[in-house]
């Protein structure tokens, strides 16, 4: 089977991104774009692609959900024993992409990760719906399982185990990762493929340097 997607083209004319209008702080710029994505028709604007690398240099990527932005970086939650969890613990370098097609925008982040503080992970876990909390106990994420019935049986067992427990404890294998950026790039689609690309990198005094990249 062959797929020819060469005739699929979009002329980007939704907006522009000029140095004079960009915030000096990339976290402020991200918040402005994120709020615009939330207000638009973008489904799950907090969806982001997170890349990891295996010990022998093979990359992998998957979509996860951003849950918090702090002064230090971007936070998502996962199973630490999953493939991505193990790869991030072994090699903390990562890259992230937000793709907001409806706004013809992307945000690309490079940086390092570390485990979020345990209390932050616990607080977020307690805010989740009970079924999501149960799921964190049920799934041996990224491991091969015999069939769906195996997971459903485990779910029944976990529900029975915590039947009399009002507040489920957070599993030790589940928690947050904090992505600390060393580079944040904002991409705005423009006509004739002359897209706007502004990249922020750390500068002295806690400030950020802004450069324009050729599209």
Short mmCIF file of C-alpha atoms in Angstrom, two decimals:
data_model
loop_
_atom_site.label_atom_id
_atom_site.label_comp_id
_atom_site.label_asym_id
_atom_site.label_seq_id
_atom_site.Cartn_x
_atom_site.Cartn_y
_atom_site.Cartn_z
CA UNK A 1 0.00 0.00 0.00
CA UNK A 2 1.21 3.50 -0.87
CA UNK A 3 -0.02 6.85 0.37
CA UNK A 4 0.59 10.05 -1.56
CA UNK A 5 -0.06 13.11 0.60
CA UNK A 6 1.83 15.51 -1.64
CA UNK A 7 -1.29 17.43 -2.63
CA UNK A 8 -2.35 18.20 0.96
CA UNK A 9 -1.49 21.83 1.57
CA UNK A 10 -2.72 24.60 3.85
CA UNK A 11 -1.98 28.27 3.29
CA UNK A 12 -1.19 29.63 6.75
CA UNK A 13 -2.65 33.09 7.26
CA UNK A 14 -4.16 32.96 10.75
CA UNK A 15 -1.73 35.28 12.57
CA UNK A 16 1.82 36.53 12.88
CA UNK A 17 4.55 36.49 15.53
CA UNK A 18 6.87 39.47 15.51
CA UNK A 19 9.61 40.37 17.94
CA UNK A 20 7.83 43.55 18.99
CA UNK A 21 4.73 41.68 20.12
CA UNK A 22 6.42 38.69 21.78
CA UNK A 23 6.67 38.61 25.58
CA UNK A 24 10.16 38.90 27.07
CA UNK A 25 9.50 35.79 29.18
CA UNK A 26 8.68 32.56 27.30
CA UNK A 27 6.43 31.38 30.15
CA UNK A 28 4.30 34.50 29.65
CA UNK A 29 4.27 33.93 25.90
CA UNK A 30 3.30 30.30 26.43
CA UNK A 31 0.46 31.29 28.75
CA UNK A 32 -0.90 33.73 26.16
CA UNK A 33 -0.86 31.08 23.44
CA UNK A 34 -2.20 28.37 25.74
CA UNK A 35 -5.14 30.54 26.79
CA UNK A 36 -5.85 31.26 23.12
CA UNK A 37 -5.78 27.52 22.40
CA UNK A 38 -8.19 26.86 25.28
CA UNK A 39 -10.54 29.53 23.94
CA UNK A 40 -10.40 28.10 20.41
CA UNK A 41 -11.74 24.86 18.97
CA UNK A 42 -8.49 23.00 19.74
CA UNK A 43 -9.37 19.61 21.27
CA UNK A 44 -7.28 18.94 24.38
CA UNK A 45 -5.01 22.00 24.05
CA UNK A 46 -2.87 20.56 26.85
CA UNK A 47 -1.91 17.54 24.73
CA UNK A 48 1.83 17.46 24.05
CA UNK A 49 4.24 15.07 22.41
CA UNK A 50 7.06 13.98 24.72
CA UNK A 51 10.17 12.36 23.27
CA UNK A 52 12.55 10.00 25.07
CA UNK A 53 15.64 8.05 24.05
CA UNK A 54 16.58 4.47 24.89
CA UNK A 55 19.98 3.49 26.28
CA UNK A 56 21.13 2.56 22.77
CA UNK A 57 19.95 5.82 21.22
CA UNK A 58 16.56 4.83 19.77
CA UNK A 59 14.01 7.66 20.07
CA UNK A 60 10.39 7.21 21.07
CA UNK A 61 7.54 9.70 21.31
CA UNK A 62 4.00 9.74 22.59
CA UNK A 63 1.22 12.17 23.52
CA UNK A 64 0.71 13.04 27.19
CA UNK A 65 -1.29 15.77 28.90
CA UNK A 66 0.20 18.88 30.47
CA UNK A 67 -1.26 19.36 33.93
CA UNK A 68 0.64 22.27 35.45
CA UNK A 69 3.07 25.05 34.57
CA UNK A 70 5.23 26.35 37.40
CA UNK A 71 8.01 28.93 37.55
CA UNK A 72 10.43 26.07 36.90
CA UNK A 73 8.74 24.30 34.03
CA UNK A 74 6.04 22.04 32.67
CA UNK A 75 4.50 19.15 34.61
CA UNK A 76 2.83 15.94 33.47
CA UNK A 77 2.00 12.75 35.38
CA UNK A 78 2.64 9.14 34.51
CA UNK A 79 3.67 5.70 35.72
CA UNK A 80 7.36 5.86 36.62
CA UNK A 81 7.68 2.17 35.67
CA UNK A 82 6.34 2.74 32.15
CA UNK A 83 8.69 2.84 29.19
CA UNK A 84 8.73 6.64 29.09
CA UNK A 85 9.16 6.81 32.84
CA UNK A 86 12.13 4.46 32.83
CA UNK A 87 13.74 6.18 29.84
CA UNK A 88 13.37 9.63 31.40
CA UNK A 89 14.85 8.42 34.68
CA UNK A 90 17.81 6.91 32.80
CA UNK A 91 18.28 9.84 30.41
CA UNK A 92 16.62 13.07 31.59
CA UNK A 93 16.96 14.90 28.27
CA UNK A 94 13.68 15.39 26.46
CA UNK A 95 11.87 17.35 23.76
CA UNK A 96 8.22 18.39 23.78
CA UNK A 97 5.86 19.66 21.07
CA UNK A 98 2.46 21.33 21.38
CA UNK A 99 0.62 21.43 18.04
CA UNK A 100 -2.40 23.71 17.86
CA UNK A 101 -3.55 23.17 14.28
CA UNK A 102 -6.62 25.39 14.57
CA UNK A 103 -4.36 28.36 15.36
CA UNK A 104 -1.59 27.27 12.98
CA UNK A 105 0.82 27.29 15.92
CA UNK A 106 3.40 25.03 17.50
CA UNK A 107 5.49 25.32 20.64
CA UNK A 108 8.66 23.25 20.84
CA UNK A 109 10.51 22.74 24.13
CA UNK A 110 13.89 21.19 24.86
CA UNK A 111 15.10 20.55 28.38
CA UNK A 112 15.73 18.13 31.19
CA UNK A 113 13.30 16.36 33.48
CA UNK A 114 13.21 15.43 37.13
CA UNK A 115 10.59 13.89 39.35
CA UNK A 116 8.09 16.40 40.64
CA UNK A 117 8.02 16.82 44.44
CA UNK A 118 6.17 13.94 46.08
CA UNK A 119 3.62 16.25 47.70
CA UNK A 120 2.81 17.83 44.34
CA UNK A 121 2.20 14.38 42.88
CA UNK A 122 0.04 13.38 45.84
CA UNK A 123 -2.01 16.56 45.69
CA UNK A 124 -2.71 16.08 42.00
CA UNK A 125 -3.48 12.38 42.45
CA UNK A 126 -6.07 13.24 45.10
CA UNK A 127 -7.73 15.69 42.69
CA UNK A 128 -8.28 13.01 40.05
CA UNK A 129 -11.58 11.17 39.54
CA UNK A 130 -11.71 7.94 41.54
CA UNK A 131 -11.75 5.79 38.40
CA UNK A 132 -8.55 7.46 37.22
CA UNK A 133 -7.00 6.77 40.63
CA UNK A 134 -8.04 3.13 40.34
CA UNK A 135 -6.51 2.98 36.87
CA UNK A 136 -3.15 4.10 38.24
CA UNK A 137 -3.18 1.08 40.55
CA UNK A 138 -4.46 -1.32 37.88
CA UNK A 139 -2.21 -0.80 34.88
CA UNK A 140 1.32 -2.29 34.66
CA UNK A 141 1.93 0.37 32.03
CA UNK A 142 3.93 -0.59 28.92
CA UNK A 143 4.12 -4.26 29.95
CA UNK A 144 2.67 -7.01 27.75
CA UNK A 145 -0.63 -8.32 29.14
CA UNK A 146 -2.54 -11.40 27.92
CA UNK A 147 -5.80 -9.64 27.04
CA UNK A 148 -8.26 -6.96 28.09
CA UNK A 149 -9.92 -9.35 30.52
CA UNK A 150 -6.67 -9.36 32.51
CA UNK A 151 -6.96 -5.60 33.06
CA UNK A 152 -10.65 -5.78 33.87
CA UNK A 153 -9.97 -8.49 36.45
CA UNK A 154 -7.25 -6.37 38.04
CA UNK A 155 -9.66 -3.44 38.10
CA UNK A 156 -12.22 -5.50 40.00
CA UNK A 157 -9.54 -6.59 42.46
CA UNK A 158 -8.33 -3.04 43.07
CA UNK A 159 -11.88 -1.74 43.48
CA UNK A 160 -12.55 -4.47 46.04
CA UNK A 161 -9.29 -3.73 47.85
CA UNK A 162 -10.15 -0.05 48.27
CA UNK A 163 -13.93 -0.46 48.63
CA UNK A 164 -13.93 0.95 52.15
CA UNK A 165 -11.29 3.59 51.52
CA UNK A 166 -12.59 7.10 50.93
CA UNK A 167 -9.23 8.57 49.86
CA UNK A 168 -7.04 6.30 47.76
CA UNK A 169 -3.29 6.55 48.42
CA UNK A 170 -1.01 7.48 45.54
CA UNK A 171 0.98 4.49 44.24
CA UNK A 172 4.73 4.98 44.69
CA UNK A 173 5.23 4.11 41.02
CA UNK A 174 3.00 6.98 39.87
CA UNK A 175 3.79 10.68 39.92
CA UNK A 176 4.84 13.78 38.08
CA UNK A 177 7.74 14.79 35.91
CA UNK A 178 8.90 18.40 35.81
CA UNK A 179 10.34 19.49 32.46
CA UNK A 180 12.84 22.32 32.95
CA UNK A 181 13.28 24.09 29.61
CA UNK A 182 16.62 25.07 28.12
CA UNK A 183 14.97 26.19 24.87
CA UNK A 184 11.42 27.19 23.94
CA UNK A 185 10.48 27.87 20.33
CA UNK A 186 7.22 29.47 19.19
CA UNK A 187 6.16 28.75 15.61
CA UNK A 188 3.42 30.66 13.80
CA UNK A 189 2.41 29.53 10.34
CA UNK A 190 2.65 32.26 7.67
CA UNK A 191 1.88 32.59 4.00
CA UNK A 192 4.31 31.28 1.35
CA UNK A 193 5.85 29.01 4.00
CA UNK A 194 7.73 32.01 5.46
CA UNK A 195 6.71 31.01 8.95
CA UNK A 196 7.57 33.00 12.08
CA UNK A 197 9.91 31.19 14.47
CA UNK A 198 11.07 32.83 17.69
CA UNK A 199 13.32 30.82 19.98
CA UNK A 200 14.03 31.65 23.63
CA UNK A 201 17.23 30.51 25.37
CA UNK A 202 18.45 31.37 28.89
CA UNK A 203 20.57 34.51 29.28
CA UNK A 204 22.36 36.12 32.23
CA UNK A 205 20.42 37.47 35.17
CA UNK A 206 17.51 35.09 34.81
CA UNK A 207 16.47 36.66 31.54
CA UNK A 208 15.90 35.08 28.13
CA UNK A 209 17.50 35.73 24.75
CA UNK A 210 15.13 35.82 21.76
CA UNK A 211 16.28 34.92 18.26
CA UNK A 212 14.43 34.58 14.99
CA UNK A 213 15.04 31.35 13.08
CA UNK A 214 14.62 30.97 9.34
CA UNK A 215 11.60 28.81 8.48
#
